[in-house]
Structures are given as structure tokens and as C-alpha cells.
Amino acid sequence: MCLKSLQTYTDEEELCCVYVPTNHLYIGDVFLVNTKDVIRPNLSVREGIEIVVSGGMSMPQVLSTLDMRIAPERSRSSRVERS
């Protein structure tokens, strides 16, 4: 869910509300993140729920983004190596 804008003392900026799940005893946190820092994965709602419920165990090996126009240096630095 993205907010149109959030008024601060300095200026207005567009923010997204991002849910970050944690362990089962503590449901999770909601963060407001600048839209420029959000990468939207190409996942269905069902796939997203499966990832959250499984604690990340059902995460696909490769994720693509909805917007493939990410700068190459950003996509390289955000890769996670798995062994």
C-alpha cells in the first residue's frame, strides 16, 4: 500500500507502507519507506502469503521485479548469495 504523500516539517514525499513479518510470537512491524527504495517483486498474493506463513522457506530461488527498469548497479548490489 503506497501513500500519496506524507507531510513532514521539511517537504512532502511519497511513502509506501511495508509490512515486515517476524516470528510467531510477535506479528510484525509496519514501516513507512520512501517509494524510491521499494522494489516490488513479481509475486502473486498466494505466493506472498506462502512465503510469510512458511517463514521464508517457500521463497523462490529467483525473484523478478514488476518494474524491470532497475539500475544495474542497484540490482547487482541487492543480490543475495545462497549456499
Tab-separated table of N, CA and C in Angstrom, residues 1-63:
chain	number	residue	atom	x	y	z
A	1	MET	N	0.848	-1.166	0.000
A	1	MET	CA	0.000	0.000	0.000
A	1	MET	C	0.894	1.230	0.000
A	2	CYS	N	0.750	2.080	-0.984
A	2	CYS	CA	1.553	3.295	-1.055
A	2	CYS	C	0.692	4.505	-0.728
A	3	LEU	N	1.237	5.356	0.093
A	3	LEU	CA	0.562	6.602	0.426
A	3	LEU	C	0.906	7.621	-0.642
A	4	LYS	N	-0.025	8.492	-0.963
A	4	LYS	CA	0.260	9.526	-1.957
A	4	LYS	C	1.374	10.437	-1.474
A	5	SER	N	1.262	10.896	-0.250
A	5	SER	CA	2.323	11.745	0.288
A	5	SER	C	2.192	11.814	1.797
A	6	LEU	N	3.281	12.144	2.411
A	6	LEU	CA	3.306	12.341	3.849
A	6	LEU	C	3.930	13.699	4.091
A	7	GLN	N	3.213	14.550	4.763
A	7	GLN	CA	3.727	15.889	5.008
A	7	GLN	C	4.638	15.861	6.225
A	8	THR	N	5.842	16.340	6.031
A	8	THR	CA	6.792	16.467	7.129
A	8	THR	C	7.088	17.945	7.322
A	9	TYR	N	7.935	18.237	8.264
A	9	TYR	CA	8.272	19.636	8.501
A	9	TYR	C	9.085	20.229	7.356
A	10	THR	N	9.813	19.389	6.630
A	10	THR	CA	10.673	19.902	5.568
A	10	THR	C	9.983	19.955	4.216
A	11	ASP	N	9.300	18.882	3.811
A	11	ASP	CA	8.655	18.844	2.497
A	11	ASP	C	7.694	17.662	2.441
A	12	GLU	N	7.163	17.394	1.250
A	12	GLU	CA	6.297	16.239	1.052
A	12	GLU	C	7.059	15.178	0.287
A	13	GLU	N	6.830	13.917	0.627
A	13	GLU	CA	7.444	12.826	-0.105
A	13	GLU	C	6.469	11.658	-0.175
A	14	GLU	N	6.588	10.853	-1.222
A	14	GLU	CA	5.715	9.699	-1.392
A	14	GLU	C	6.313	8.512	-0.644
A	15	LEU	N	5.497	7.870	0.190
A	15	LEU	CA	5.961	6.753	1.003
A	15	LEU	C	5.093	5.524	0.776
A	16	CYS	N	5.680	4.346	0.971
A	16	CYS	CA	4.944	3.087	0.934
A	16	CYS	C	4.899	2.502	2.330
A	17	CYS	N	3.792	1.894	2.650
A	17	CYS	CA	3.627	1.201	3.921
A	17	CYS	C	4.058	-0.248	3.679
A	18	VAL	N	5.126	-0.695	4.348
A	18	VAL	CA	5.699	-2.022	4.122
A	18	VAL	C	5.562	-2.858	5.391
A	19	TYR	N	4.934	-4.021	5.259
A	19	TYR	CA	4.787	-4.950	6.383
A	19	TYR	C	5.981	-5.895	6.397
A	20	VAL	N	6.647	-6.003	7.539
A	20	VAL	CA	7.786	-6.905	7.706
A	20	VAL	C	7.412	-7.931	8.781
A	21	PRO	N	7.155	-9.192	8.373
A	21	PRO	CA	6.764	-10.205	9.355
A	21	PRO	C	7.943	-10.608	10.232
A	22	THR	N	7.636	-11.010	11.461
A	22	THR	CA	8.664	-11.514	12.371
A	22	THR	C	8.222	-12.883	12.871
A	23	ASN	N	8.714	-13.313	14.009
A	23	ASN	CA	8.362	-14.651	14.494
A	23	ASN	C	6.887	-14.735	14.905
A	24	HIS	N	6.446	-15.933	15.226
A	24	HIS	CA	5.025	-16.168	15.524
A	24	HIS	C	4.551	-15.514	16.821
A	25	LEU	N	5.446	-15.191	17.727
A	25	LEU	CA	5.037	-14.551	18.979
A	25	LEU	C	4.766	-13.058	18.794
A	26	TYR	N	5.396	-12.500	17.805
A	26	TYR	CA	5.264	-11.076	17.534
A	26	TYR	C	4.896	-10.953	16.067
A	27	ILE	N	3.741	-10.455	15.762
A	27	ILE	CA	3.181	-10.498	14.408
A	27	ILE	C	4.064	-9.836	13.355
A	28	GLY	N	4.630	-8.687	13.625
A	28	GLY	CA	5.467	-8.000	12.651
A	28	GLY	C	5.418	-6.501	12.844
A	29	ASP	N	6.092	-5.802	11.961
A	29	ASP	CA	6.150	-4.347	12.015
A	29	ASP	C	5.699	-3.759	10.689
A	30	VAL	N	5.239	-2.535	10.744
A	30	VAL	CA	4.883	-1.781	9.551
A	30	VAL	C	5.817	-0.582	9.486
A	31	PHE	N	6.489	-0.429	8.348
A	31	PHE	CA	7.425	0.671	8.154
A	31	PHE	C	6.956	1.558	7.011
A	32	LEU	N	7.203	2.845	7.119
A	32	LEU	CA	6.979	3.776	6.020
A	32	LEU	C	8.316	3.962	5.321
A	33	VAL	N	8.355	3.625	4.026
A	33	VAL	CA	9.592	3.620	3.261
A	33	VAL	C	9.416	4.502	2.034
A	34	ASN	N	10.444	5.253	1.699
A	34	ASN	CA	10.419	6.085	0.504
A	34	ASN	C	10.200	5.190	-0.713
A	35	THR	N	9.323	5.591	-1.619
A	35	THR	CA	8.994	4.756	-2.778
A	35	THR	C	10.209	4.483	-3.650
A	36	LYS	N	11.206	5.361	-3.628
A	36	LYS	CA	12.418	5.135	-4.420
A	36	LYS	C	13.215	3.949	-3.892
A	37	ASP	N	13.005	3.561	-2.646
A	37	ASP	CA	13.750	2.466	-2.029
A	37	ASP	C	12.998	1.142	-2.049
A	38	VAL	N	11.810	1.108	-2.650
A	38	VAL	CA	10.984	-0.102	-2.664
A	38	VAL	C	11.153	-0.820	-3.997
A	39	ILE	N	11.444	-2.117	-3.925
A	39	ILE	CA	11.494	-2.967	-5.120
A	39	ILE	C	10.308	-3.915	-5.016
A	40	ARG	N	9.416	-3.863	-5.988
A	40	ARG	CA	8.196	-4.678	-5.953
A	40	ARG	C	8.444	-6.015	-6.654
A	41	PRO	N	8.373	-7.131	-5.916
A	41	PRO	CA	8.589	-8.437	-6.545
A	41	PRO	C	7.375	-8.860	-7.362
A	42	ASN	N	7.620	-9.656	-8.372
A	42	ASN	CA	6.551	-10.166	-9.224
A	42	ASN	C	6.006	-11.452	-8.597
A	43	LEU	N	5.269	-11.297	-7.490
A	43	LEU	CA	4.675	-12.421	-6.769
A	43	LEU	C	3.164	-12.244	-6.715
A	44	SER	N	2.455	-13.362	-6.761
A	44	SER	CA	1.007	-13.296	-6.558
A	44	SER	C	0.739	-13.159	-5.060
A	45	VAL	N	-0.491	-12.821	-4.714
A	45	VAL	CA	-0.868	-12.731	-3.302
A	45	VAL	C	-0.662	-14.092	-2.637
A	46	ARG	N	-1.050	-15.156	-3.318
A	46	ARG	CA	-0.890	-16.508	-2.766
A	46	ARG	C	0.581	-16.811	-2.475
A	47	GLU	N	1.470	-16.496	-3.418
A	47	GLU	CA	2.898	-16.745	-3.205
A	47	GLU	C	3.427	-15.932	-2.027
A	48	GLY	N	2.984	-14.692	-1.908
A	48	GLY	CA	3.408	-13.851	-0.793
A	48	GLY	C	2.957	-14.404	0.545
A	49	ILE	N	1.716	-14.875	0.610
A	49	ILE	CA	1.203	-15.463	1.852
A	49	ILE	C	1.972	-16.735	2.193
A	50	GLU	N	2.261	-17.568	1.187
A	50	GLU	CA	3.031	-18.793	1.431
A	50	GLU	C	4.410	-18.473	2.001
A	51	ILE	N	5.051	-17.433	1.495
A	51	ILE	CA	6.373	-17.043	1.992
A	51	ILE	C	6.282	-16.605	3.445
A	52	VAL	N	5.277	-15.792	3.769
A	52	VAL	CA	5.115	-15.310	5.148
A	52	VAL	C	4.795	-16.463	6.092
A	53	VAL	N	3.828	-17.320	5.719
A	53	VAL	CA	3.404	-18.419	6.586
A	53	VAL	C	4.531	-19.434	6.791
A	54	SER	N	5.341	-19.675	5.753
A	54	SER	CA	6.423	-20.658	5.869
A	54	SER	C	7.684	-20.065	6.492
A	55	GLY	N	7.637	-18.823	6.884
A	55	GLY	CA	8.820	-18.195	7.466
A	55	GLY	C	9.932	-18.008	6.455
A	56	GLY	N	9.579	-17.878	5.192
A	56	GLY	CA	10.561	-17.677	4.135
A	56	GLY	C	11.071	-18.956	3.501
A	57	MET	N	10.627	-20.109	3.996
A	57	MET	CA	11.120	-21.384	3.464
A	57	MET	C	10.610	-21.665	2.053
A	58	SER	N	9.488	-21.082	1.648
A	58	SER	CA	8.961	-21.320	0.304
A	58	SER	C	9.376	-20.221	-0.672
A	59	MET	N	10.410	-19.469	-0.317
A	59	MET	CA	10.905	-18.394	-1.183
A	59	MET	C	11.473	-18.988	-2.478
A	60	PRO	N	11.072	-18.468	-3.637
A	60	PRO	CA	11.625	-18.977	-4.894
A	60	PRO	C	13.127	-18.694	-4.988
A	61	GLN	N	13.838	-19.523	-5.763
A	61	GLN	CA	15.282	-19.331	-5.951
A	61	GLN	C	15.581	-17.993	-6.613
A	62	VAL	N	14.745	-17.610	-7.589
A	62	VAL	CA	14.957	-16.371	-8.337
A	62	VAL	C	13.688	-15.535	-8.259
A	63	LEU	N	13.847	-14.264	-7.926
A	63	LEU	CA	12.723	-13.325	-7.910
A	63	LEU	C	12.908	-12.317	-9.026
